[in-house]
C-alpha cells in the first residue's frame, strides 16, 4: 500500500502529533518518533507536512477547529448561557482524563517564544476562538459592556486553563474539579 497517497496516513500523523504535542509540546514533535507510532517511514511525513512548522501549524489548527466544533455542540445542547459556562471546563478536563495531558494550545502557549510564526498564529486563533465564544455566552447572560464581556471571557479562559495546568502538575484530576467547583462558588462560572 502506498502510504504517501493514503489520506488516512495524514490523519494518523495528525492524531499522533496531537497526542505528542499534548505531552511534550511543539518541541517534542519528532518526525521519526511520529512515523514509528504511525507505522510509516519518516520521509512519508514530509509528503503531507514539508516541515515541522507545517505539522505544528496543522495540528494546532485542527485542535482549535475541533474545539470550536465542541463549543458549538455545547451551546446547542445547552441553550442556557449559565449551563454553557458551567460545562465549559469539561472541554479542558477531557485532556486531563486522557493520560493527564494538557490542552495542546495551552502547552504550545508556554513555548510561544520558540514557535515558528505559522504555529503562533494557530495558537493565537485557539485563544481567540475561546474568548469570542465565552464573550458571546457572557453577553447573553449578563448586562455588561463589550469591554467587560471580553474581560470576563479572558478571566474565565485563563482560570480554566490555569486549573488544568495545576491539576496536571499534581497528576490529579480531582485538583481540577476542586478548583472549578471553587470558581462556581465564587461566581466566575455563573
Short mmCIF file of N, CA and C in Angstrom, two decimals:
data_model
loop_
_atom_site.label_atom_id
_atom_site.label_comp_id
_atom_site.label_asym_id
_atom_site.label_seq_id
_atom_site.Cartn_x
_atom_site.Cartn_y
_atom_site.Cartn_z
N UNK A 1 0.85 -1.18 0.00
CA UNK A 1 0.00 0.00 0.00
C UNK A 1 0.89 1.24 0.00
N UNK A 2 0.54 2.22 -0.79
CA UNK A 2 1.30 3.47 -0.87
C UNK A 2 0.80 4.42 0.21
N UNK A 3 1.53 4.50 1.31
CA UNK A 3 1.11 5.35 2.42
C UNK A 3 1.19 6.83 2.09
N UNK A 4 2.07 7.18 1.16
CA UNK A 4 2.18 8.59 0.78
C UNK A 4 0.85 9.12 0.26
N UNK A 5 0.18 8.32 -0.55
CA UNK A 5 -1.06 8.77 -1.17
C UNK A 5 -2.28 8.48 -0.29
N UNK A 6 -2.09 7.84 0.81
CA UNK A 6 -3.19 7.44 1.67
C UNK A 6 -3.63 8.61 2.56
N UNK A 7 -4.86 9.12 2.34
CA UNK A 7 -5.31 10.24 3.18
C UNK A 7 -5.43 9.85 4.65
N UNK A 8 -5.61 8.56 4.92
CA UNK A 8 -5.67 8.13 6.32
C UNK A 8 -4.32 8.28 7.01
N UNK A 9 -3.23 8.22 6.23
CA UNK A 9 -1.91 8.42 6.82
C UNK A 9 -1.81 9.84 7.38
N UNK A 10 -2.33 10.81 6.65
CA UNK A 10 -2.29 12.21 7.11
C UNK A 10 -3.04 12.33 8.44
N UNK A 11 -4.21 11.72 8.52
CA UNK A 11 -5.00 11.78 9.75
C UNK A 11 -4.29 11.06 10.89
N UNK A 12 -3.66 9.94 10.59
CA UNK A 12 -2.93 9.22 11.62
C UNK A 12 -1.75 10.05 12.12
N UNK A 13 -1.06 10.72 11.21
CA UNK A 13 0.06 11.58 11.58
C UNK A 13 -0.45 12.70 12.49
N UNK A 14 -1.56 13.33 12.11
CA UNK A 14 -2.12 14.41 12.93
C UNK A 14 -2.52 13.91 14.32
N UNK A 15 -3.11 12.72 14.39
CA UNK A 15 -3.53 12.18 15.69
C UNK A 15 -2.33 11.92 16.59
N UNK A 16 -1.30 11.31 16.05
CA UNK A 16 -0.10 11.03 16.85
C UNK A 16 0.59 12.34 17.23
N UNK A 17 0.66 13.28 16.29
CA UNK A 17 1.29 14.56 16.58
C UNK A 17 0.52 15.33 17.66
N UNK A 18 -0.79 15.23 17.62
CA UNK A 18 -1.61 15.89 18.66
C UNK A 18 -1.28 15.30 20.03
N UNK A 19 -1.29 14.00 20.11
CA UNK A 19 -1.00 13.34 21.40
C UNK A 19 0.41 13.71 21.88
N UNK A 20 1.36 13.70 20.96
CA UNK A 20 2.73 14.04 21.31
C UNK A 20 2.83 15.47 21.81
N UNK A 21 2.20 16.40 21.11
CA UNK A 21 2.26 17.82 21.49
C UNK A 21 1.55 18.07 22.82
N UNK A 22 0.52 17.29 23.13
CA UNK A 22 -0.16 17.46 24.41
C UNK A 22 0.71 16.97 25.57
N UNK A 23 1.63 16.09 25.27
CA UNK A 23 2.50 15.55 26.32
C UNK A 23 3.84 16.29 26.36
N UNK A 24 4.40 16.60 25.18
CA UNK A 24 5.75 17.16 25.10
C UNK A 24 5.82 18.54 24.45
N UNK A 25 4.71 19.07 24.00
CA UNK A 25 4.71 20.37 23.36
C UNK A 25 5.24 20.33 21.94
N UNK A 26 5.33 21.50 21.35
CA UNK A 26 5.84 21.61 19.99
C UNK A 26 7.28 21.09 19.91
N UNK A 27 8.06 21.39 20.92
CA UNK A 27 9.45 20.94 20.93
C UNK A 27 9.59 19.43 20.89
N UNK A 28 8.56 18.71 21.31
CA UNK A 28 8.61 17.25 21.32
C UNK A 28 8.18 16.60 20.03
N UNK A 29 7.74 17.39 19.05
CA UNK A 29 7.34 16.81 17.77
C UNK A 29 8.60 16.35 17.02
N UNK A 30 8.68 15.08 16.78
CA UNK A 30 9.83 14.48 16.12
C UNK A 30 9.31 13.56 15.02
N UNK A 31 9.68 13.86 13.79
CA UNK A 31 9.15 13.09 12.65
C UNK A 31 9.46 11.60 12.77
N UNK A 32 10.64 11.24 13.23
CA UNK A 32 10.99 9.82 13.33
C UNK A 32 10.09 9.11 14.34
N UNK A 33 9.89 9.72 15.51
CA UNK A 33 9.04 9.10 16.53
C UNK A 33 7.58 9.02 16.06
N UNK A 34 7.11 10.07 15.43
CA UNK A 34 5.74 10.07 14.93
C UNK A 34 5.57 8.99 13.86
N UNK A 35 6.54 8.89 12.96
CA UNK A 35 6.48 7.87 11.90
C UNK A 35 6.45 6.47 12.50
N UNK A 36 7.27 6.24 13.54
CA UNK A 36 7.27 4.92 14.20
C UNK A 36 5.90 4.62 14.79
N UNK A 37 5.30 5.60 15.44
CA UNK A 37 3.97 5.39 16.03
C UNK A 37 2.90 5.14 14.98
N UNK A 38 3.01 5.82 13.84
CA UNK A 38 2.03 5.65 12.77
C UNK A 38 2.29 4.37 11.98
N UNK A 39 3.56 3.94 11.93
CA UNK A 39 3.91 2.75 11.16
C UNK A 39 4.31 3.07 9.73
N UNK A 40 4.91 4.24 9.55
CA UNK A 40 5.38 4.65 8.23
C UNK A 40 6.83 5.10 8.34
N UNK A 41 7.44 5.39 7.21
CA UNK A 41 8.79 5.94 7.21
C UNK A 41 8.71 7.43 7.47
N UNK A 42 9.72 7.96 8.16
CA UNK A 42 9.75 9.39 8.47
C UNK A 42 9.64 10.24 7.22
N UNK A 43 10.24 9.79 6.12
CA UNK A 43 10.18 10.55 4.87
C UNK A 43 8.74 10.70 4.37
N UNK A 44 7.88 9.77 4.71
CA UNK A 44 6.48 9.85 4.27
C UNK A 44 5.75 11.02 4.91
N UNK A 45 6.17 11.43 6.10
CA UNK A 45 5.53 12.56 6.76
C UNK A 45 5.76 13.83 5.94
N UNK A 46 6.93 13.95 5.34
CA UNK A 46 7.26 15.14 4.54
C UNK A 46 6.33 15.28 3.33
N UNK A 47 5.76 14.19 2.88
CA UNK A 47 4.80 14.26 1.78
C UNK A 47 3.57 15.07 2.20
N UNK A 48 3.16 14.89 3.45
CA UNK A 48 1.97 15.58 3.97
C UNK A 48 2.31 16.91 4.63
N UNK A 49 3.48 16.97 5.27
CA UNK A 49 3.90 18.16 6.02
C UNK A 49 5.37 18.43 5.71
N UNK A 50 5.65 19.39 4.83
CA UNK A 50 7.02 19.63 4.38
C UNK A 50 8.00 20.03 5.48
N UNK A 51 7.50 20.51 6.63
CA UNK A 51 8.39 20.92 7.71
C UNK A 51 7.70 20.69 9.05
N UNK A 52 8.50 20.75 10.10
CA UNK A 52 7.95 20.64 11.45
C UNK A 52 6.97 21.78 11.72
N UNK A 53 7.27 22.98 11.22
CA UNK A 53 6.37 24.12 11.39
C UNK A 53 5.03 23.85 10.72
N UNK A 54 5.06 23.25 9.53
CA UNK A 54 3.81 22.91 8.84
C UNK A 54 2.99 21.90 9.64
N UNK A 55 3.67 20.90 10.20
CA UNK A 55 2.98 19.91 11.02
C UNK A 55 2.42 20.56 12.29
N UNK A 56 3.25 21.35 12.96
CA UNK A 56 2.79 22.02 14.18
C UNK A 56 1.59 22.92 13.93
N UNK A 57 1.62 23.66 12.83
CA UNK A 57 0.50 24.54 12.49
C UNK A 57 -0.74 23.73 12.17
N UNK A 58 -0.59 22.64 11.44
CA UNK A 58 -1.74 21.80 11.09
C UNK A 58 -2.37 21.18 12.33
N UNK A 59 -1.53 20.73 13.26
CA UNK A 59 -2.04 20.13 14.50
C UNK A 59 -2.78 21.18 15.33
N UNK A 60 -2.18 22.36 15.48
CA UNK A 60 -2.82 23.42 16.25
C UNK A 60 -4.10 23.89 15.59
N UNK A 61 -4.11 23.97 14.25
CA UNK A 61 -5.32 24.38 13.52
C UNK A 61 -6.44 23.36 13.74
N UNK A 62 -6.10 22.08 13.60
CA UNK A 62 -7.10 21.03 13.80
C UNK A 62 -7.61 21.08 15.24
N UNK A 63 -6.74 21.38 16.17
CA UNK A 63 -7.13 21.43 17.58
C UNK A 63 -8.14 22.54 17.83
N UNK A 64 -7.87 23.74 17.29
CA UNK A 64 -8.85 24.81 17.52
C UNK A 64 -10.13 24.58 16.73
N UNK A 65 -10.02 23.96 15.55
CA UNK A 65 -11.24 23.65 14.79
C UNK A 65 -12.10 22.64 15.55
N UNK A 66 -11.47 21.63 16.12
CA UNK A 66 -12.20 20.64 16.93
C UNK A 66 -12.80 21.29 18.17
N UNK A 67 -12.05 22.18 18.79
CA UNK A 67 -12.56 22.89 19.97
C UNK A 67 -13.75 23.76 19.61
N UNK A 68 -13.67 24.46 18.49
CA UNK A 68 -14.79 25.28 18.04
C UNK A 68 -16.03 24.41 17.81
N UNK A 69 -15.85 23.27 17.20
CA UNK A 69 -16.97 22.34 16.99
C UNK A 69 -17.54 21.88 18.33
N UNK A 70 -16.66 21.59 19.29
CA UNK A 70 -17.12 21.19 20.64
C UNK A 70 -17.90 22.32 21.31
N UNK A 71 -17.43 23.54 21.16
CA UNK A 71 -18.12 24.69 21.76
C UNK A 71 -19.50 24.88 21.14
N UNK A 72 -19.60 24.70 19.84
CA UNK A 72 -20.90 24.82 19.17
C UNK A 72 -21.85 23.73 19.65
N UNK A 73 -21.34 22.50 19.78
CA UNK A 73 -22.16 21.40 20.29
C UNK A 73 -22.61 21.68 21.72
N UNK A 74 -21.71 22.20 22.51
CA UNK A 74 -22.02 22.54 23.90
C UNK A 74 -23.16 23.55 23.95
N UNK A 75 -23.08 24.55 23.09
CA UNK A 75 -24.12 25.58 23.08
C UNK A 75 -25.45 25.05 22.55
N UNK A 76 -25.39 24.17 21.56
CA UNK A 76 -26.62 23.57 21.04
C UNK A 76 -27.29 22.69 22.08
N UNK A 77 -26.51 21.96 22.84
CA UNK A 77 -27.05 21.06 23.85
C UNK A 77 -27.49 21.80 25.11
N UNK A 78 -26.98 23.02 25.30
CA UNK A 78 -27.27 23.80 26.50
C UNK A 78 -27.60 25.23 26.10
N UNK A 79 -28.84 25.49 25.70
CA UNK A 79 -29.18 26.84 25.25
C UNK A 79 -29.05 27.90 26.35
N UNK A 80 -29.03 27.49 27.59
CA UNK A 80 -28.88 28.43 28.70
C UNK A 80 -27.42 28.86 28.79
N UNK A 81 -27.15 30.18 28.77
CA UNK A 81 -25.76 30.65 28.91
C UNK A 81 -25.13 30.18 30.22
N UNK A 82 -25.91 30.11 31.29
CA UNK A 82 -25.37 29.66 32.56
C UNK A 82 -24.89 28.21 32.46
N UNK A 83 -25.67 27.37 31.78
CA UNK A 83 -25.27 25.97 31.60
C UNK A 83 -24.02 25.88 30.74
N UNK A 84 -23.93 26.71 29.74
CA UNK A 84 -22.72 26.72 28.89
C UNK A 84 -21.48 27.04 29.72
N UNK A 85 -21.59 28.06 30.56
CA UNK A 85 -20.45 28.43 31.41
C UNK A 85 -20.11 27.32 32.40
N UNK A 86 -21.14 26.70 32.95
CA UNK A 86 -20.91 25.61 33.90
C UNK A 86 -20.21 24.42 33.24
N UNK A 87 -20.53 24.16 31.99
CA UNK A 87 -20.00 22.98 31.30
C UNK A 87 -18.71 23.27 30.52
N UNK A 88 -18.38 24.53 30.33
CA UNK A 88 -17.18 24.90 29.57
C UNK A 88 -15.91 24.19 30.05
N UNK A 89 -15.67 24.08 31.35
CA UNK A 89 -14.44 23.41 31.81
C UNK A 89 -14.32 21.95 31.37
N UNK A 90 -15.43 21.32 31.00
CA UNK A 90 -15.38 19.93 30.58
C UNK A 90 -14.45 19.73 29.38
N UNK A 91 -14.37 20.73 28.53
CA UNK A 91 -13.51 20.63 27.34
C UNK A 91 -12.05 20.48 27.77
N UNK A 92 -11.63 21.21 28.78
CA UNK A 92 -10.26 21.13 29.28
C UNK A 92 -10.05 19.89 30.13
N UNK A 93 -11.09 19.48 30.82
CA UNK A 93 -10.99 18.31 31.69
C UNK A 93 -10.71 17.04 30.89
N UNK A 94 -11.25 16.97 29.68
CA UNK A 94 -11.06 15.77 28.85
C UNK A 94 -9.58 15.48 28.60
N UNK A 95 -8.79 16.53 28.42
CA UNK A 95 -7.35 16.31 28.21
C UNK A 95 -6.72 15.65 29.43
N UNK A 96 -7.10 16.11 30.61
CA UNK A 96 -6.58 15.52 31.84
C UNK A 96 -7.03 14.07 31.98
N UNK A 97 -8.27 13.79 31.61
CA UNK A 97 -8.79 12.43 31.69
C UNK A 97 -8.05 11.50 30.73
N UNK A 98 -7.49 12.06 29.69
CA UNK A 98 -6.84 11.28 28.65
C UNK A 98 -5.32 11.29 28.86
N UNK A 99 -4.88 10.61 29.90
CA UNK A 99 -3.44 10.48 30.14
C UNK A 99 -2.80 11.69 30.79
N UNK A 100 -3.56 12.47 31.55
CA UNK A 100 -3.04 13.65 32.24
C UNK A 100 -2.36 14.60 31.25
N UNK A 101 -3.02 14.80 30.11
CA UNK A 101 -2.49 15.69 29.08
C UNK A 101 -3.00 17.10 29.29
N UNK A 102 -2.28 18.03 28.69
CA UNK A 102 -2.70 19.43 28.68
C UNK A 102 -3.41 19.74 27.38
N UNK A 103 -4.19 20.78 27.41
CA UNK A 103 -4.72 21.35 26.18
C UNK A 103 -3.52 21.64 25.28
N UNK A 104 -3.56 21.18 24.05
CA UNK A 104 -2.44 21.34 23.13
C UNK A 104 -2.02 22.79 22.99
N UNK A 105 -2.97 23.68 22.81
CA UNK A 105 -2.61 25.09 22.59
C UNK A 105 -2.15 25.76 23.88
N UNK A 106 -2.61 25.29 25.02
CA UNK A 106 -2.07 25.81 26.28
C UNK A 106 -0.61 25.43 26.42
N UNK A 107 -0.29 24.18 26.07
CA UNK A 107 1.10 23.73 26.14
C UNK A 107 1.95 24.55 25.18
N UNK A 108 1.46 24.71 23.95
CA UNK A 108 2.23 25.47 22.96
C UNK A 108 2.34 26.95 23.36
N UNK A 109 1.37 27.47 24.07
CA UNK A 109 1.47 28.86 24.53
C UNK A 109 2.66 29.04 25.46
N UNK A 110 2.95 28.01 26.25
CA UNK A 110 4.10 28.08 27.15
C UNK A 110 5.42 28.11 26.37
N UNK A 111 5.40 27.62 25.14
CA UNK A 111 6.59 27.61 24.29
C UNK A 111 6.58 28.75 23.28
N UNK A 112 5.67 29.68 23.44
CA UNK A 112 5.35 30.68 22.43
C UNK A 112 6.57 31.37 21.81
N UNK A 113 7.51 31.78 22.61
CA UNK A 113 8.67 32.50 22.08
C UNK A 113 9.51 31.66 21.12
N UNK A 114 9.42 30.35 21.24
CA UNK A 114 10.22 29.46 20.40
C UNK A 114 9.44 28.87 19.23
N UNK A 115 8.18 29.27 19.07
CA UNK A 115 7.36 28.71 17.99
C UNK A 115 7.59 29.46 16.68
N UNK A 116 7.52 28.75 15.56
CA UNK A 116 7.52 29.44 14.27
C UNK A 116 6.25 30.30 14.15
N UNK A 117 6.33 31.37 13.39
CA UNK A 117 5.20 32.29 13.28
C UNK A 117 3.91 31.61 12.84
N UNK A 118 3.99 30.65 11.94
CA UNK A 118 2.79 29.97 11.45
C UNK A 118 2.10 29.19 12.58
N UNK A 119 2.87 28.67 13.51
CA UNK A 119 2.30 27.95 14.64
C UNK A 119 1.75 28.94 15.66
N UNK A 120 2.47 30.04 15.88
CA UNK A 120 1.99 31.08 16.79
C UNK A 120 0.60 31.56 16.37
N UNK A 121 0.42 31.74 15.08
CA UNK A 121 -0.87 32.23 14.57
C UNK A 121 -2.00 31.27 14.92
N UNK A 122 -1.76 29.98 14.79
CA UNK A 122 -2.81 28.99 15.10
C UNK A 122 -3.08 28.92 16.60
N UNK A 123 -2.04 29.07 17.41
CA UNK A 123 -2.21 29.08 18.87
C UNK A 123 -3.02 30.31 19.28
N UNK A 124 -2.72 31.45 18.68
CA UNK A 124 -3.49 32.67 18.95
C UNK A 124 -4.95 32.49 18.54
N UNK A 125 -5.17 31.82 17.43
CA UNK A 125 -6.54 31.58 16.97
C UNK A 125 -7.31 30.73 17.97
N UNK A 126 -6.66 29.74 18.56
CA UNK A 126 -7.30 28.92 19.59
C UNK A 126 -7.79 29.81 20.74
N UNK A 127 -6.93 30.68 21.21
CA UNK A 127 -7.31 31.58 22.30
C UNK A 127 -8.46 32.48 21.84
N UNK A 128 -8.35 33.05 20.64
CA UNK A 128 -9.40 33.94 20.13
C UNK A 128 -10.74 33.23 20.01
N UNK A 129 -10.74 31.98 19.54
CA UNK A 129 -11.97 31.20 19.41
C UNK A 129 -12.63 31.05 20.77
N UNK A 130 -11.85 30.71 21.78
CA UNK A 130 -12.40 30.54 23.13
C UNK A 130 -12.92 31.86 23.69
N UNK A 131 -12.16 32.93 23.54
CA UNK A 131 -12.56 34.23 24.08
C UNK A 131 -13.83 34.72 23.39
N UNK A 132 -13.90 34.59 22.06
CA UNK A 132 -15.11 35.02 21.34
C UNK A 132 -16.33 34.24 21.80
N UNK A 133 -16.17 32.92 21.92
CA UNK A 133 -17.29 32.08 22.33
C UNK A 133 -17.73 32.45 23.75
N UNK A 134 -16.77 32.55 24.66
CA UNK A 134 -17.10 32.91 26.04
C UNK A 134 -17.73 34.29 26.11
N UNK A 135 -17.23 35.23 25.35
CA UNK A 135 -17.77 36.58 25.35
C UNK A 135 -19.22 36.58 24.88
N UNK A 136 -19.52 35.79 23.85
CA UNK A 136 -20.90 35.69 23.36
C UNK A 136 -21.81 35.06 24.41
N UNK A 137 -21.31 34.05 25.11
CA UNK A 137 -22.10 33.41 26.16
C UNK A 137 -22.33 34.38 27.31
N UNK A 138 -21.29 35.10 27.71
CA UNK A 138 -21.42 36.08 28.79
C UNK A 138 -22.38 37.19 28.38
N UNK A 139 -22.35 37.59 27.12
CA UNK A 139 -23.22 38.66 26.62
C UNK A 139 -24.69 38.32 26.84
N UNK A 140 -25.05 37.07 26.63
CA UNK A 140 -26.44 36.69 26.78
C UNK A 140 -26.83 36.42 28.23
N UNK A 141 -25.83 36.33 29.11
CA UNK A 141 -26.15 36.03 30.50
C UNK A 141 -25.98 37.21 31.44
N UNK A 142 -25.34 38.26 30.99
CA UNK A 142 -25.08 39.40 31.88
C UNK A 142 -25.17 40.70 31.09
N UNK A 143 -25.61 41.72 31.76
CA UNK A 143 -25.71 43.03 31.13
C UNK A 143 -24.39 43.77 31.33
N UNK A 144 -23.41 43.43 30.49
CA UNK A 144 -22.09 44.01 30.60
C UNK A 144 -21.74 44.75 29.32
N UNK A 145 -20.85 45.70 29.43
CA UNK A 145 -20.36 46.39 28.25
C UNK A 145 -19.52 45.40 27.42
N UNK A 146 -19.34 45.66 26.13
CA UNK A 146 -18.50 44.76 25.32
C UNK A 146 -17.11 44.57 25.90
N UNK A 147 -16.52 45.64 26.44
CA UNK A 147 -15.19 45.52 27.04
C UNK A 147 -15.22 44.62 28.27
N UNK A 148 -16.24 44.79 29.11
CA UNK A 148 -16.33 43.96 30.31
C UNK A 148 -16.62 42.50 29.97
N UNK A 149 -17.39 42.27 28.90
CA UNK A 149 -17.64 40.88 28.47
C UNK A 149 -16.33 40.22 28.05
N UNK A 150 -15.52 40.96 27.32
CA UNK A 150 -14.23 40.41 26.88
C UNK A 150 -13.33 40.15 28.09
N UNK A 151 -13.32 41.08 29.04
CA UNK A 151 -12.51 40.88 30.25
C UNK A 151 -12.98 39.64 31.02
N UNK A 152 -14.27 39.48 31.12
CA UNK A 152 -14.83 38.31 31.82
C UNK A 152 -14.47 37.02 31.07
N UNK A 153 -14.58 37.06 29.75
CA UNK A 153 -14.24 35.89 28.94
C UNK A 153 -12.76 35.54 29.11
N UNK A 154 -11.91 36.53 29.11
CA UNK A 154 -10.47 36.28 29.31
C UNK A 154 -10.21 35.69 30.69
N UNK A 155 -10.92 36.19 31.69
CA UNK A 155 -10.74 35.67 33.05
C UNK A 155 -11.17 34.22 33.14
N UNK A 156 -12.29 33.89 32.53
CA UNK A 156 -12.78 32.50 32.55
C UNK A 156 -11.79 31.59 31.84
N UNK A 157 -11.39 31.98 30.64
CA UNK A 157 -10.44 31.16 29.87
C UNK A 157 -9.15 30.95 30.65
N UNK A 158 -8.60 32.03 31.18
CA UNK A 158 -7.34 31.94 31.93
C UNK A 158 -7.50 31.08 33.18
N UNK A 159 -8.61 31.24 33.87
CA UNK A 159 -8.83 30.48 35.09
C UNK A 159 -8.96 28.98 34.81
N UNK A 160 -9.71 28.63 33.79
CA UNK A 160 -9.92 27.21 33.48
C UNK A 160 -8.63 26.57 32.97
N UNK A 161 -7.92 27.27 32.08
CA UNK A 161 -6.67 26.69 31.59
C UNK A 161 -5.63 26.63 32.71
N UNK A 162 -5.65 27.59 33.63
CA UNK A 162 -4.75 27.54 34.78
C UNK A 162 -5.08 26.40 35.71
N UNK A 163 -6.36 26.13 35.91
CA UNK A 163 -6.76 25.00 36.74
C UNK A 163 -6.27 23.68 36.14
N UNK A 164 -6.31 23.61 34.82
CA UNK A 164 -5.82 22.41 34.15
C UNK A 164 -4.31 22.24 34.38
N UNK A 165 -3.59 23.32 34.27
CA UNK A 165 -2.14 23.28 34.47
C UNK A 165 -1.79 22.83 35.89
N UNK A 166 -2.48 23.37 36.87
CA UNK A 166 -2.22 22.98 38.25
C UNK A 166 -2.54 21.50 38.48
N UNK A 167 -3.66 21.04 37.94
CA UNK A 167 -4.04 19.64 38.09
C UNK A 167 -3.01 18.72 37.43
N UNK A 168 -2.53 19.13 36.25
CA UNK A 168 -1.51 18.32 35.57
C UNK A 168 -0.25 18.22 36.42
N UNK A 169 0.15 19.33 37.02
CA UNK A 169 1.38 19.32 37.82
C UNK A 169 1.26 18.41 39.04
N UNK A 170 0.05 18.10 39.43
CA UNK A 170 -0.19 17.20 40.57
C UNK A 170 -0.58 15.80 40.10
N UNK A 171 -0.74 15.63 38.78
CA UNK A 171 -1.24 14.35 38.23
C UNK A 171 -2.50 13.91 38.96
N UNK A 172 -3.40 14.88 39.17
CA UNK A 172 -4.59 14.62 39.96
C UNK A 172 -5.76 15.42 39.41
N UNK A 173 -6.66 14.75 38.72
CA UNK A 173 -7.80 15.43 38.11
C UNK A 173 -8.75 16.00 39.17
N UNK A 174 -8.71 15.45 40.37
CA UNK A 174 -9.58 15.98 41.42
C UNK A 174 -9.18 17.41 41.80
N UNK A 175 -7.92 17.78 41.57
CA UNK A 175 -7.49 19.16 41.81
C UNK A 175 -8.22 20.09 40.85
N UNK A 176 -8.32 19.68 39.59
CA UNK A 176 -9.07 20.46 38.60
C UNK A 176 -10.52 20.60 39.04
N UNK A 177 -11.14 19.50 39.41
CA UNK A 177 -12.55 19.52 39.82
C UNK A 177 -12.76 20.43 41.03
N UNK A 178 -11.85 20.37 41.98
CA UNK A 178 -11.97 21.22 43.17
C UNK A 178 -11.86 22.70 42.81
N UNK A 179 -10.89 23.03 41.97
CA UNK A 179 -10.71 24.43 41.57
C UNK A 179 -11.93 24.92 40.80
N UNK A 180 -12.41 24.12 39.87
CA UNK A 180 -13.59 24.51 39.08
C UNK A 180 -14.80 24.67 40.02
N UNK A 181 -14.93 23.78 40.99
CA UNK A 181 -16.00 23.91 41.98
C UNK A 181 -15.91 25.23 42.73
N UNK A 182 -14.69 25.63 43.08
CA UNK A 182 -14.50 26.90 43.76
C UNK A 182 -14.85 28.08 42.85
N UNK A 183 -14.53 27.97 41.56
CA UNK A 183 -14.92 29.02 40.62
C UNK A 183 -16.43 29.17 40.58
N UNK A 184 -17.14 28.05 40.63
CA UNK A 184 -18.61 28.09 40.67
C UNK A 184 -19.09 28.81 41.92
N UNK A 185 -18.52 28.43 43.08
CA UNK A 185 -18.92 29.06 44.34
C UNK A 185 -18.66 30.57 44.34
N UNK A 186 -17.54 30.96 43.73
CA UNK A 186 -17.16 32.38 43.71
C UNK A 186 -17.86 33.18 42.61
N UNK A 187 -18.59 32.49 41.73
CA UNK A 187 -19.37 33.18 40.71
C UNK A 187 -18.65 33.41 39.39
N UNK A 188 -17.43 32.94 39.23
CA UNK A 188 -16.72 33.14 37.97
C UNK A 188 -17.40 32.40 36.82
N UNK A 189 -17.97 31.25 37.12
CA UNK A 189 -18.60 30.44 36.06
C UNK A 189 -20.12 30.45 36.18
N UNK A 190 -20.67 31.56 36.61
CA UNK A 190 -22.14 31.63 36.69
C UNK A 190 -22.62 32.97 36.18
#
